[in-house]
Every structure is written in C-alpha cells, then in structure tokens.
Amino acid sequence: MTAAYRWQQGNQVYHFHSLADLMAKATPERSGDMLAGVSANTAEERVIAQMALADLPLKTFLNEAIIPYESDEITRLIIDSHDVEAFALISHMTVGDFRNWLLSDSADEATLARLRPGLTPEMVAAVSKIMRNQDLILVAQKCRVITGFRNTIGLKNRLSTRLQPNHPTDSLDGIAASIFDGLMYGNGDAVIGINPATDNVPQTAKLLSLLDEVIQHYQIPTQSCVLTHVTNTIEVIEQGAPVDLVFQSIGGTEGTNDTFGVNLAVLKEAQDAALSLKRGSVGNNVMYFETGQGTALSANAFHGVDQQTCESRAYAVARHFSPLLVNTVVGFIGPEYLFDGKQIIRAGLEDHFCGKLLGLPMGCDICYTNHAYADQNDMDNLLTLLGVAGCSFIMGIPGSDDIMLNYQTTSFHDALYARKTLGLKPAPEFEEWLTKMNIFSDIEQVKLNDQVARSFNETLSILDKAE
C-alpha cells in the first residue's frame, strides 16, 4: 500500500486498495456506483477519498492503469497516444493543483487547447470529482472545440441542436412532419438524426434517401444520420447510400464495446468509408458518437471502475476519430445508474466538462426515463447550466417526448428558450439559411409564413415519390 492510497484523519486510517478504488470512493454519490458496490460507504469516507485524490500526483495516472494495459485496447489507446510534451505543462501538479490551475486565468482557451493531447481521461475524471458544479461550468466554458461538415459546430455564443424526428413505425409522413416542425423552430443544425424503429440495412438506406432528398432539395446546410449499427452503415455505403455521418454508441472499456459489437478497427473502417464519400462542404468530421454513464456497468464490463471514470474513457475512443458530434445521453439508462434530477444534473455537467477538456465537441441529450425521480424542471435547470457552460448541441424533439424511444428530453421550444435567454445562435451557415427561408426574420423570432407552408407541401411530394 502506497502513501497515496492511505489517509489518516485523527485516529482513523482510511485505506484505498487501488487507484480505481480511490477514484470510485471520491465520486459524488450516484446509484450506479452503489449498485456496483464501488462507492463510498459514508459521506465521511467520500470526503476523505476526495482529499487523498487531491494530493495525488497527476503522473500517477501514467504509471498505474486502472484497467490493465495488456487486456484492454482502450487502455492501450490512452497510453500509446499520450503526448508527453503537451503534458509537461502540468506534469509537476497534483490533482488538486490541477483544479486550482484550471480555475485560474492562466488556463485560457489557447492554453487548454495545447494541453489536450497531454491529458488522459483518468486525469480529467479525477479532477472533476473534486470540483463543484460551478467549477465544471467555468472551465468547460473556456474550452472551445470547433468541428465541421456542412456547417460549423462549436463556435462561441452558438448552440446547435439535433433534430430527432423519430417515429414508432418509421412512417415517412410522420418523420417529415417532425422535420418540418423542427425546422420551423430553428432546430437541426447539428444533425437531422433518426433512431430507426426497424433497424436493418434496407430501412437504413430508405431513411437516408429521404433525409438526403430533403436536405438537397432545400439546400439545407446541415448533415443527416440514421443511428443504426456501424456495420449497417458500412454496408449501405458500399451499396451507394448517401451517408453523411457514421453513428455508433461507444463505451470506455473493451468489454463494453464488445457488447456493442464494435472495436477500434471497425470504427476506423467506418470512418474511412465515410471519408471516401467526400460529402462535407466546410469540414470532414464524419463520426457521431453517443455515450452515457452506466454503460460499462450494464454490460458487466466495468472492472471495478466507477461509472463516471468509465464514461471519460469512452471519450478517448471518440477523440481518436475526430468526430463532428459527441452526445452524452445523460439520463437515458434509468434511475439504477442516475437516481434523480440531482444526480442527472451533476453527471451532465461532469460529462460535458470532461469531454470538452479532452477536446471533444460535446453535446448532451438532457433526458430522463419515466421511472426516474426527475421531471422537466430538472431538465430546464440542466439545459440552462449547460448553455452557460458552452455546450455544443442539445436535442430537439416534438413536445420533449420521444414517442419511439419512450423517454423525456428537450423540445424544439427549449432550444429557442436557451438561445433567447443566453444570447446564443445556431451554426452560422444554418442561421443564414433560416433567414433566407424566412423562418427566422430575426434570430430571436420564429416566423411561420406562406413560403414555409409551400415548402412543407413540396416535402410531402418528395415523400410520395420515395414511397
């Protein structure tokens, strides 16, 4: 037992048997870690673990892997891609020193950008565990991560949205109605992305063709995605389908990704296939990843590591493929992992902070399941906090209720609220299109007019031809 994992408080000595144990015990309370049996047993033990973690040198994370190098390709990716020169700036610091430096004026936007290759997910997860919510917001707001495909995501004072027109039977008319509705409220600049109810190659191709026809017909500066398994996307690319973005859910351990049916090699194959199409106009970021705290635990592939640290490790996978979008679907798995609104809010801020610090274009599906101890007021709070923190994008769904996936998230109106209240705008190319189409006469005002109604009728004509 090294001194780093031992802490004496009065006559009481606390022992933490590994780095993973120390990290888990220092994590703010959440139901998933309790379910996994890795959380602190008392509030006192949690505070002691946070104090011990604050004194831990950052170099420790380069010398002790929380999941063995030999048995996990994510660990190998993290260690093998670490930039020693970039890390030199903070290599002398403890986790506590790192927190203080991040909050200082010395850690400005340019400095944080240079530091990214020198950070490991475990370092970033560790420092988040000793930060208050306002600390997470302040530092994330200083991180600027800009990506592009047909528009530019992540610019300062911009908030993009994924227009999510899901339908329980994949009805083309129903999907079109949701797309039309969302565009009227200025949604869809991050991506128009469908979770297919019928997940197979022919249906993926059919939905992609619909989305492409709408985008090309109206010359919308955005990108489309059907959130099918990555191998389906590779297959439809080989068949000549109009693929903009490749989607895949990912986790922070090799075992988690095994349950998703993917590995780094498969993701690289998909990225290469999408890049070969050359469909982007302002950039070539072609990957869209979704993550969420609890995935490693639900796959029984967490190796005794707390769920927030596993989540941060997923960002190492995402970073490797230079994605356009990374979305933490924060409350989707359920109260077994994030019990209530308070835990969901904290997790959303942690995920956004860790992802942005590592250099990812982080968005958040601000959501909860119907059996969680949360409501839409909790989501309003998280939406506002993430807007202040510089979140790249959120979800836009009719009435906040996804009728296919059966969970609650943010609506088209919520994006308008956040933009108006916080002085935010859509991606610049999309904003210009909204004005050109007279959907927005002013960035703060939605204008429904005869031209838009005619456009909807034209969309229905396209659907009739597609069917």
Short mmCIF file of C-alpha atoms in Angstrom, two decimals:
data_model
loop_
_atom_site.label_atom_id
_atom_site.label_comp_id
_atom_site.label_asym_id
_atom_site.label_seq_id
_atom_site.Cartn_x
_atom_site.Cartn_y
_atom_site.Cartn_z
CA MET A 1 0.00 0.00 0.00
CA THR A 2 1.49 3.30 -1.05
CA ALA A 3 1.08 6.55 0.86
CA ALA A 4 -1.04 7.91 -1.99
CA TYR A 5 -3.84 5.49 -1.13
CA ARG A 6 -3.76 5.92 2.61
CA TRP A 7 -5.19 8.81 4.58
CA GLN A 8 -5.22 9.40 8.31
CA GLN A 9 -7.89 11.56 9.89
CA GLY A 10 -7.36 11.78 13.63
CA ASN A 11 -7.03 8.24 14.91
CA GLN A 12 -8.87 6.80 11.89
CA VAL A 13 -6.81 5.46 8.97
CA TYR A 14 -8.53 5.04 5.61
CA HIS A 15 -7.12 2.61 3.07
CA PHE A 16 -7.91 2.51 -0.65
CA HIS A 17 -6.68 -0.71 -2.19
CA SER A 18 -6.11 0.61 -5.70
CA LEU A 19 -6.25 3.74 -7.81
CA ALA A 20 -9.62 2.62 -9.16
CA ASP A 21 -10.89 2.20 -5.59
CA LEU A 22 -9.72 5.69 -4.64
CA MET A 23 -11.36 7.19 -7.71
CA ALA A 24 -14.63 5.38 -7.05
CA LYS A 25 -14.77 6.36 -3.40
CA ALA A 26 -14.13 10.01 -4.32
CA THR A 27 -17.01 10.14 -6.80
CA PRO A 28 -20.09 12.19 -5.86
CA GLU A 29 -22.92 9.90 -4.83
CA ARG A 30 -24.83 8.09 -7.56
CA SER A 31 -26.97 4.99 -7.66
CA GLY A 32 -24.93 3.14 -10.29
CA ASP A 33 -21.78 3.07 -8.18
CA MET A 34 -23.82 1.90 -5.21
CA LEU A 35 -25.29 -0.88 -7.37
CA ALA A 36 -21.78 -1.86 -8.47
CA GLY A 37 -20.52 -1.91 -4.87
CA VAL A 38 -17.69 0.56 -5.53
CA SER A 39 -19.00 3.76 -3.95
CA ALA A 40 -18.01 5.26 -0.61
CA ASN A 41 -19.88 3.76 2.31
CA THR A 42 -20.35 7.10 4.08
CA ALA A 43 -20.18 10.78 3.26
CA GLU A 44 -17.12 11.00 5.50
CA GLU A 45 -15.32 8.32 3.50
CA ARG A 46 -16.19 10.16 0.29
CA VAL A 47 -14.68 13.41 1.57
CA ILE A 48 -11.55 11.60 2.79
CA ALA A 49 -11.16 9.98 -0.63
CA GLN A 50 -11.51 13.36 -2.32
CA MET A 51 -8.82 14.79 -0.05
CA ALA A 52 -6.49 11.88 -0.83
CA LEU A 53 -7.23 12.21 -4.53
CA ALA A 54 -6.45 15.92 -4.45
CA ASP A 55 -2.96 15.11 -3.12
CA LEU A 56 -2.28 12.52 -5.82
CA PRO A 57 0.36 13.48 -8.44
CA LEU A 58 -1.01 13.55 -11.98
CA LYS A 59 1.93 11.39 -13.07
CA THR A 60 0.35 8.52 -11.15
CA PHE A 61 -2.15 8.05 -13.96
CA LEU A 62 0.67 7.35 -16.40
CA ASN A 63 2.27 4.78 -14.12
CA GLU A 64 -0.78 2.86 -12.90
CA ALA A 65 -3.53 1.82 -15.29
CA ILE A 66 -6.94 1.42 -13.68
CA ILE A 67 -7.67 -1.30 -16.27
CA PRO A 68 -4.63 -3.39 -17.31
CA TYR A 69 -2.81 -2.37 -20.49
CA GLU A 70 -2.48 -5.98 -21.62
CA SER A 71 -6.19 -6.76 -21.50
CA ASP A 72 -7.92 -3.63 -22.75
CA GLU A 73 -7.45 -1.85 -26.09
CA ILE A 74 -8.88 1.39 -24.68
CA THR A 75 -6.12 1.49 -22.08
CA ARG A 76 -3.58 0.84 -24.81
CA LEU A 77 -5.03 3.67 -26.89
CA ILE A 78 -4.88 6.06 -23.93
CA ILE A 79 -1.28 5.25 -23.01
CA ASP A 80 0.11 4.90 -26.54
CA SER A 81 -1.40 8.19 -27.75
CA HIS A 82 -0.39 10.26 -24.72
CA ASP A 83 1.62 13.37 -25.63
CA VAL A 84 4.44 13.80 -23.11
CA GLU A 85 5.41 17.24 -24.40
CA ALA A 86 1.90 18.62 -24.01
CA PHE A 87 1.67 17.09 -20.53
CA ALA A 88 4.90 18.82 -19.43
CA LEU A 89 2.94 21.99 -18.64
CA ILE A 90 1.16 20.29 -15.72
CA SER A 91 3.37 17.25 -15.08
CA HIS A 92 4.52 18.61 -11.70
CA MET A 93 0.98 19.09 -10.39
CA THR A 94 -1.25 17.08 -8.12
CA VAL A 95 -4.93 16.62 -8.93
CA GLY A 96 -5.71 19.46 -6.51
CA ASP A 97 -3.12 21.73 -8.09
CA PHE A 98 -4.61 20.94 -11.48
CA ARG A 99 -8.05 22.02 -10.29
CA ASN A 100 -6.72 25.31 -8.98
CA TRP A 101 -4.82 25.95 -12.21
CA LEU A 102 -7.86 25.17 -14.37
CA LEU A 103 -9.85 27.78 -12.48
CA SER A 104 -7.12 30.41 -12.86
CA ASP A 105 -6.71 32.94 -15.66
CA SER A 106 -3.55 31.09 -16.76
CA ALA A 107 -5.74 28.30 -18.14
CA ASP A 108 -7.15 30.24 -21.05
CA GLU A 109 -8.68 28.91 -24.27
CA ALA A 110 -5.43 28.65 -26.20
CA THR A 111 -3.51 27.03 -23.33
CA LEU A 112 -6.23 24.46 -22.74
CA ALA A 113 -6.24 23.58 -26.44
CA ARG A 114 -2.48 22.94 -26.38
CA LEU A 115 -2.83 20.81 -23.27
CA ARG A 116 -5.44 18.38 -24.65
CA PRO A 117 -3.08 15.72 -26.08
CA GLY A 118 -1.31 15.56 -22.72
CA LEU A 119 -4.44 14.72 -20.75
CA THR A 120 -5.72 11.22 -20.12
CA PRO A 121 -9.40 10.53 -19.38
CA GLU A 122 -8.48 9.36 -15.86
CA MET A 123 -6.76 12.68 -15.07
CA VAL A 124 -9.77 14.60 -16.26
CA ALA A 125 -12.21 12.35 -14.39
CA ALA A 126 -10.14 12.68 -11.22
CA VAL A 127 -10.12 16.46 -11.22
CA SER A 128 -13.86 16.59 -11.92
CA LYS A 129 -14.51 14.60 -8.74
CA ILE A 130 -13.12 17.41 -6.55
CA MET A 131 -14.90 20.24 -8.39
CA ARG A 132 -18.19 21.93 -7.63
CA ASN A 133 -20.81 22.34 -10.34
CA GLN A 134 -19.79 25.95 -10.89
CA ASP A 135 -16.17 24.86 -11.35
CA LEU A 136 -17.20 22.40 -14.06
CA ILE A 137 -19.19 25.12 -15.81
CA LEU A 138 -16.46 27.76 -15.63
CA VAL A 139 -13.71 25.54 -17.06
CA ALA A 140 -15.90 23.98 -19.77
CA GLN A 141 -16.91 27.47 -20.89
CA LYS A 142 -13.24 28.26 -21.52
CA CYS A 143 -12.82 25.21 -23.81
CA ARG A 144 -13.54 25.82 -27.49
CA VAL A 145 -13.91 22.76 -29.74
CA ILE A 146 -14.87 23.51 -33.36
CA THR A 147 -15.85 20.88 -35.93
CA GLY A 148 -17.43 20.97 -39.36
CA PHE A 149 -19.19 19.04 -42.09
CA ARG A 150 -21.78 21.16 -43.94
CA ASN A 151 -21.81 23.77 -41.19
CA THR A 152 -19.61 24.77 -38.30
CA ILE A 153 -20.32 23.42 -34.81
CA GLY A 154 -18.92 24.76 -31.53
CA LEU A 155 -18.27 28.42 -32.23
CA LYS A 156 -18.55 30.85 -29.33
CA ASN A 157 -22.08 32.01 -28.48
CA ARG A 158 -23.61 29.29 -30.64
CA LEU A 159 -25.91 26.44 -29.59
CA SER A 160 -26.80 23.79 -32.15
CA THR A 161 -29.49 21.12 -32.00
CA ARG A 162 -30.03 17.61 -33.24
CA LEU A 163 -33.46 17.42 -34.81
CA GLN A 164 -34.67 13.97 -33.74
CA PRO A 165 -37.76 13.05 -35.82
CA ASN A 166 -38.25 9.52 -34.51
CA HIS A 167 -41.43 7.61 -35.27
CA PRO A 168 -42.59 4.28 -33.74
CA THR A 169 -43.27 2.77 -37.17
CA ASP A 170 -40.74 4.78 -39.22
CA SER A 171 -43.64 6.41 -41.07
CA LEU A 172 -42.16 8.72 -43.69
CA ASP A 173 -45.08 11.12 -43.31
CA GLY A 174 -44.63 11.19 -39.53
CA ILE A 175 -40.89 11.73 -39.83
CA ALA A 176 -41.42 14.50 -42.37
CA ALA A 177 -43.92 16.26 -40.11
CA SER A 178 -41.39 16.25 -37.27
CA ILE A 179 -38.63 17.54 -39.55
CA PHE A 180 -40.87 20.35 -40.78
CA ASP A 181 -41.89 21.20 -37.21
CA GLY A 182 -38.30 21.27 -36.00
CA LEU A 183 -37.03 23.42 -38.85
CA MET A 184 -39.74 25.98 -38.10
CA TYR A 185 -38.19 26.43 -34.65
CA GLY A 186 -34.64 26.65 -35.95
CA ASN A 187 -33.66 23.11 -34.99
CA GLY A 188 -31.44 20.72 -36.93
CA ASP A 189 -28.09 22.40 -37.45
CA ALA A 190 -26.08 19.77 -35.54
CA VAL A 191 -27.74 16.92 -37.44
CA ILE A 192 -31.11 15.60 -38.52
CA GLY A 193 -30.77 12.21 -36.92
CA ILE A 194 -33.27 9.34 -36.86
CA ASN A 195 -33.28 6.39 -34.46
CA PRO A 196 -34.88 3.77 -36.71
CA ALA A 197 -37.67 1.67 -35.24
CA THR A 198 -36.77 -1.07 -37.71
CA ASP A 199 -33.01 -1.39 -37.59
CA ASN A 200 -31.78 -3.14 -40.72
CA VAL A 201 -29.86 -2.30 -43.88
CA PRO A 202 -32.84 -1.76 -46.29
CA GLN A 203 -34.62 0.51 -43.80
CA THR A 204 -31.42 2.45 -43.13
CA ALA A 205 -30.98 3.07 -46.85
CA LYS A 206 -34.61 4.17 -47.21
CA LEU A 207 -34.38 6.69 -44.35
CA LEU A 208 -31.04 8.02 -45.57
CA SER A 209 -32.50 8.63 -49.02
CA LEU A 210 -35.43 10.54 -47.52
CA LEU A 211 -33.16 12.75 -45.42
CA ASP A 212 -30.81 13.40 -48.32
CA GLU A 213 -33.65 14.39 -50.66
CA VAL A 214 -34.99 16.90 -48.15
CA ILE A 215 -31.56 18.39 -47.40
CA GLN A 216 -30.58 18.62 -51.07
CA HIS A 217 -33.96 19.92 -52.26
CA TYR A 218 -33.97 22.82 -49.81
CA GLN A 219 -30.18 23.20 -49.80
CA ILE A 220 -30.11 22.99 -46.00
CA PRO A 221 -26.56 23.43 -44.65
CA THR A 222 -26.76 20.52 -42.25
CA GLN A 223 -26.00 16.80 -42.13
CA SER A 224 -28.09 13.68 -41.76
CA CYS A 225 -27.63 10.46 -39.82
CA VAL A 226 -29.55 7.24 -39.27
CA LEU A 227 -28.49 5.90 -35.88
CA THR A 228 -28.08 2.30 -36.90
CA HIS A 229 -25.22 -0.05 -36.03
CA VAL A 230 -21.93 0.95 -37.59
CA THR A 231 -21.71 -2.27 -39.63
CA ASN A 232 -25.08 -1.45 -41.22
CA THR A 233 -23.73 1.96 -42.18
CA ILE A 234 -20.63 0.41 -43.74
CA GLU A 235 -22.87 -1.87 -45.78
CA VAL A 236 -25.15 0.91 -47.05
CA ILE A 237 -22.07 2.97 -48.00
CA GLU A 238 -20.91 0.01 -50.10
CA GLN A 239 -24.38 0.00 -51.72
CA GLY A 240 -24.08 3.69 -52.63
CA ALA A 241 -26.39 5.20 -49.99
CA PRO A 242 -26.00 8.95 -49.23
CA VAL A 243 -24.28 8.71 -45.84
CA ASP A 244 -23.17 11.94 -44.16
CA LEU A 245 -22.32 10.87 -40.60
CA VAL A 246 -21.47 7.44 -39.18
CA PHE A 247 -23.10 6.76 -35.82
CA GLN A 248 -22.12 4.39 -33.05
CA SER A 249 -22.68 4.06 -29.30
CA ILE A 250 -19.37 3.53 -27.52
CA GLY A 251 -18.09 2.76 -24.03
CA GLY A 252 -14.91 3.19 -22.07
CA THR A 253 -13.75 -0.42 -21.86
CA GLU A 254 -13.02 -3.03 -24.49
CA GLY A 255 -15.63 -5.32 -22.93
CA THR A 256 -18.32 -2.63 -23.18
CA ASN A 257 -17.60 -2.09 -26.85
CA ASP A 258 -17.65 -5.86 -27.38
CA THR A 259 -21.28 -5.84 -26.23
CA PHE A 260 -21.96 -3.08 -28.78
CA GLY A 261 -20.36 -5.27 -31.43
CA VAL A 262 -17.55 -2.83 -32.21
CA ASN A 263 -13.86 -2.25 -31.69
CA LEU A 264 -11.34 0.35 -32.78
CA ALA A 265 -10.64 -1.41 -36.06
CA VAL A 266 -14.32 -1.47 -37.06
CA LEU A 267 -14.73 2.21 -36.21
CA LYS A 268 -11.68 3.06 -38.31
CA GLU A 269 -13.12 1.10 -41.24
CA ALA A 270 -16.36 3.07 -40.97
CA GLN A 271 -14.58 6.41 -40.72
CA ASP A 272 -12.51 5.64 -43.81
CA ALA A 273 -15.62 4.61 -45.72
CA ALA A 274 -17.45 7.83 -44.85
CA LEU A 275 -14.44 10.00 -45.65
CA SER A 276 -14.17 8.37 -49.07
CA LEU A 277 -17.59 9.82 -49.99
CA LYS A 278 -16.34 13.43 -49.61
CA ARG A 279 -19.83 14.75 -48.83
CA GLY A 280 -18.79 17.54 -46.45
CA SER A 281 -18.51 21.12 -47.66
CA VAL A 282 -16.87 23.00 -44.77
CA GLY A 283 -15.17 20.10 -42.95
CA ASN A 284 -14.55 16.36 -42.90
CA ASN A 285 -15.62 15.35 -39.36
CA VAL A 286 -17.80 12.35 -40.23
CA MET A 287 -18.33 10.49 -36.93
CA TYR A 288 -21.18 10.84 -34.43
CA PHE A 289 -20.80 9.04 -31.09
CA GLU A 290 -23.20 8.61 -28.19
CA THR A 291 -22.19 7.69 -24.66
CA GLY A 292 -23.67 7.64 -21.17
CA GLN A 293 -22.69 6.90 -17.60
CA GLY A 294 -23.62 3.36 -16.67
CA THR A 295 -22.99 1.59 -19.98
CA ALA A 296 -19.95 -0.31 -18.70
CA LEU A 297 -21.81 -1.41 -15.59
CA SER A 298 -24.85 -2.52 -17.57
CA ALA A 299 -22.50 -4.58 -19.76
CA ASN A 300 -20.78 -6.02 -16.65
CA ALA A 301 -17.51 -4.76 -18.11
CA PHE A 302 -16.56 -2.03 -15.63
CA HIS A 303 -13.60 -3.77 -13.93
CA GLY A 304 -14.41 -2.22 -10.55
CA VAL A 305 -14.13 1.27 -12.01
CA ASP A 306 -16.77 3.90 -11.21
CA GLN A 307 -19.19 4.79 -13.97
CA GLN A 308 -18.02 8.37 -14.45
CA THR A 309 -14.40 7.33 -15.00
CA CYS A 310 -15.55 4.65 -17.46
CA GLU A 311 -17.53 7.36 -19.25
CA SER A 312 -14.46 9.58 -19.51
CA ARG A 313 -12.51 6.68 -21.02
CA ALA A 314 -15.14 6.48 -23.77
CA TYR A 315 -14.07 9.98 -24.74
CA ALA A 316 -10.59 8.63 -25.56
CA VAL A 317 -12.26 6.41 -28.16
CA ALA A 318 -14.25 9.33 -29.55
CA ARG A 319 -11.26 11.67 -29.64
CA HIS A 320 -9.29 9.16 -31.71
CA PHE A 321 -11.76 9.51 -34.60
CA SER A 322 -12.16 13.33 -34.73
CA PRO A 323 -15.97 13.31 -34.55
CA LEU A 324 -18.34 16.05 -35.60
CA LEU A 325 -20.56 15.35 -32.57
CA VAL A 326 -20.34 13.51 -29.24
CA ASN A 327 -23.52 13.20 -27.26
CA THR A 328 -23.80 12.07 -23.65
CA VAL A 329 -27.32 10.67 -23.30
CA VAL A 330 -27.18 11.51 -19.66
CA GLY A 331 -30.33 10.10 -18.06
CA PHE A 332 -31.38 7.53 -20.64
CA ILE A 333 -30.39 4.30 -18.90
CA GLY A 334 -32.52 4.98 -15.83
CA PRO A 335 -32.51 5.53 -12.07
CA GLU A 336 -30.49 2.38 -11.47
CA TYR A 337 -27.49 4.44 -12.63
CA LEU A 338 -28.54 8.07 -12.04
CA PHE A 339 -31.28 8.05 -9.46
CA ASP A 340 -32.81 11.53 -9.57
CA GLY A 341 -32.63 15.01 -11.02
CA LYS A 342 -29.72 15.99 -8.81
CA GLN A 343 -27.58 13.06 -9.97
CA ILE A 344 -28.54 13.59 -13.61
CA ILE A 345 -27.61 17.28 -13.45
CA ARG A 346 -24.26 16.53 -11.85
CA ALA A 347 -23.49 13.78 -14.37
CA GLY A 348 -24.38 16.01 -17.31
CA LEU A 349 -22.01 18.73 -16.11
CA GLU A 350 -19.24 16.20 -15.44
CA ASP A 351 -19.56 14.61 -18.87
CA HIS A 352 -19.59 17.95 -20.65
CA PHE A 353 -16.56 19.20 -18.68
CA CYS A 354 -14.52 16.02 -19.23
CA GLY A 355 -15.33 15.81 -22.92
CA LYS A 356 -14.59 19.46 -23.65
CA LEU A 357 -11.33 19.36 -21.68
CA LEU A 358 -10.23 16.35 -23.74
CA GLY A 359 -11.06 18.22 -26.95
CA LEU A 360 -14.45 16.83 -27.94
CA PRO A 361 -17.46 18.65 -29.45
CA MET A 362 -19.72 17.74 -26.54
CA GLY A 363 -23.46 17.83 -26.69
CA CYS A 364 -25.97 16.46 -24.23
CA ASP A 365 -29.26 14.67 -24.52
CA ILE A 366 -30.77 16.29 -21.44
CA CYS A 367 -33.14 13.49 -20.58
CA TYR A 368 -34.68 11.09 -18.09
CA THR A 369 -36.75 7.93 -18.17
CA ASN A 370 -40.30 7.90 -16.91
CA HIS A 371 -39.42 5.87 -13.80
CA ALA A 372 -36.61 8.21 -12.66
CA TYR A 373 -37.10 10.65 -9.81
CA ALA A 374 -36.80 13.63 -12.11
CA ASP A 375 -39.06 15.96 -14.06
CA GLN A 376 -38.90 18.59 -16.77
CA ASN A 377 -37.94 21.29 -14.28
CA ASP A 378 -34.73 19.35 -13.59
CA MET A 379 -34.10 19.26 -17.34
CA ASP A 380 -34.70 23.02 -17.57
CA ASN A 381 -32.07 23.51 -14.91
CA LEU A 382 -29.50 21.30 -16.66
CA LEU A 383 -30.27 22.91 -20.03
CA THR A 384 -29.60 26.36 -18.59
CA LEU A 385 -26.40 25.27 -16.86
CA LEU A 386 -25.07 23.57 -20.00
CA GLY A 387 -25.96 26.62 -22.07
CA VAL A 388 -23.84 28.75 -19.75
CA ALA A 389 -21.06 26.14 -19.91
CA GLY A 390 -20.84 26.35 -23.71
CA CYS A 391 -22.46 23.05 -24.68
CA SER A 392 -22.14 22.43 -28.42
CA PHE A 393 -25.61 20.99 -29.04
CA ILE A 394 -28.77 19.59 -27.45
CA MET A 395 -31.72 17.51 -28.66
CA GLY A 396 -34.84 18.86 -30.30
CA ILE A 397 -37.89 16.59 -30.17
CA PRO A 398 -41.61 17.39 -30.59
CA GLY A 399 -43.05 18.17 -27.17
CA SER A 400 -39.96 16.81 -25.33
CA ASP A 401 -41.41 13.28 -25.58
CA ASP A 402 -39.76 10.72 -27.84
CA ILE A 403 -42.68 8.51 -28.88
CA MET A 404 -40.38 5.82 -30.28
CA LEU A 405 -37.71 5.55 -27.57
CA ASN A 406 -40.19 6.41 -24.79
CA TYR A 407 -38.18 8.88 -22.74
CA GLN A 408 -38.31 12.59 -21.93
CA THR A 409 -35.81 15.08 -23.31
CA THR A 410 -35.69 18.65 -24.66
CA SER A 411 -38.12 20.10 -27.17
CA PHE A 412 -37.87 22.43 -30.15
CA HIS A 413 -39.13 25.20 -27.86
CA ASP A 414 -36.40 24.51 -25.31
CA ALA A 415 -33.71 25.39 -27.85
CA LEU A 416 -35.46 28.70 -28.51
CA TYR A 417 -35.57 29.37 -24.77
CA ALA A 418 -31.87 28.71 -24.33
CA ARG A 419 -30.86 30.76 -27.35
CA LYS A 420 -33.03 33.72 -26.40
CA THR A 421 -32.19 33.72 -22.70
CA LEU A 422 -28.44 33.24 -23.11
CA GLY A 423 -27.95 35.19 -26.33
CA LEU A 424 -26.98 32.14 -28.39
CA LYS A 425 -27.40 31.45 -32.10
CA PRO A 426 -27.45 28.40 -34.38
CA ALA A 427 -24.44 27.47 -36.51
CA PRO A 428 -23.68 30.45 -38.78
CA GLU A 429 -24.37 28.68 -42.08
CA PHE A 430 -27.68 27.36 -40.73
CA GLU A 431 -28.62 30.75 -39.31
CA GLU A 432 -28.10 32.28 -42.74
CA TRP A 433 -30.33 29.60 -44.29
CA LEU A 434 -33.07 30.18 -41.71
CA THR A 435 -33.08 33.87 -42.57
CA LYS A 436 -33.03 33.19 -46.31
CA MET A 437 -36.05 30.89 -45.95
CA ASN A 438 -37.88 33.50 -43.83
CA ILE A 439 -38.13 31.02 -40.99
CA PHE A 440 -36.20 33.44 -38.82
CA SER A 441 -36.77 37.07 -39.64
CA ASP A 442 -34.70 37.81 -36.56
CA ILE A 443 -32.62 35.28 -34.62
CA GLU A 444 -34.95 35.79 -31.64
CA GLN A 445 -38.21 35.45 -33.56
CA VAL A 446 -39.77 32.49 -35.33
CA LYS A 447 -41.82 33.43 -38.37
CA LEU A 448 -44.19 30.96 -39.98
CA ASN A 449 -45.31 32.14 -43.42
CA ASP A 450 -46.80 31.03 -46.69
CA GLN A 451 -43.42 30.22 -48.24
CA VAL A 452 -42.68 27.71 -45.48
CA ALA A 453 -46.11 26.15 -45.82
CA ARG A 454 -45.47 25.70 -49.54
CA SER A 455 -42.11 24.11 -48.70
CA PHE A 456 -43.87 21.57 -46.50
CA ASN A 457 -46.20 20.64 -49.34
CA GLU A 458 -43.18 20.14 -51.57
CA THR A 459 -41.67 17.87 -48.89
CA LEU A 460 -44.80 15.71 -48.92
CA SER A 461 -44.45 15.41 -52.69
CA ILE A 462 -40.91 14.13 -52.23
CA LEU A 463 -42.20 11.57 -49.73
CA ASP A 464 -44.86 10.36 -52.14
CA LYS A 465 -42.18 9.78 -54.77
CA ALA A 466 -39.93 8.00 -52.24
CA GLU A 467 -42.69 5.59 -51.34
#
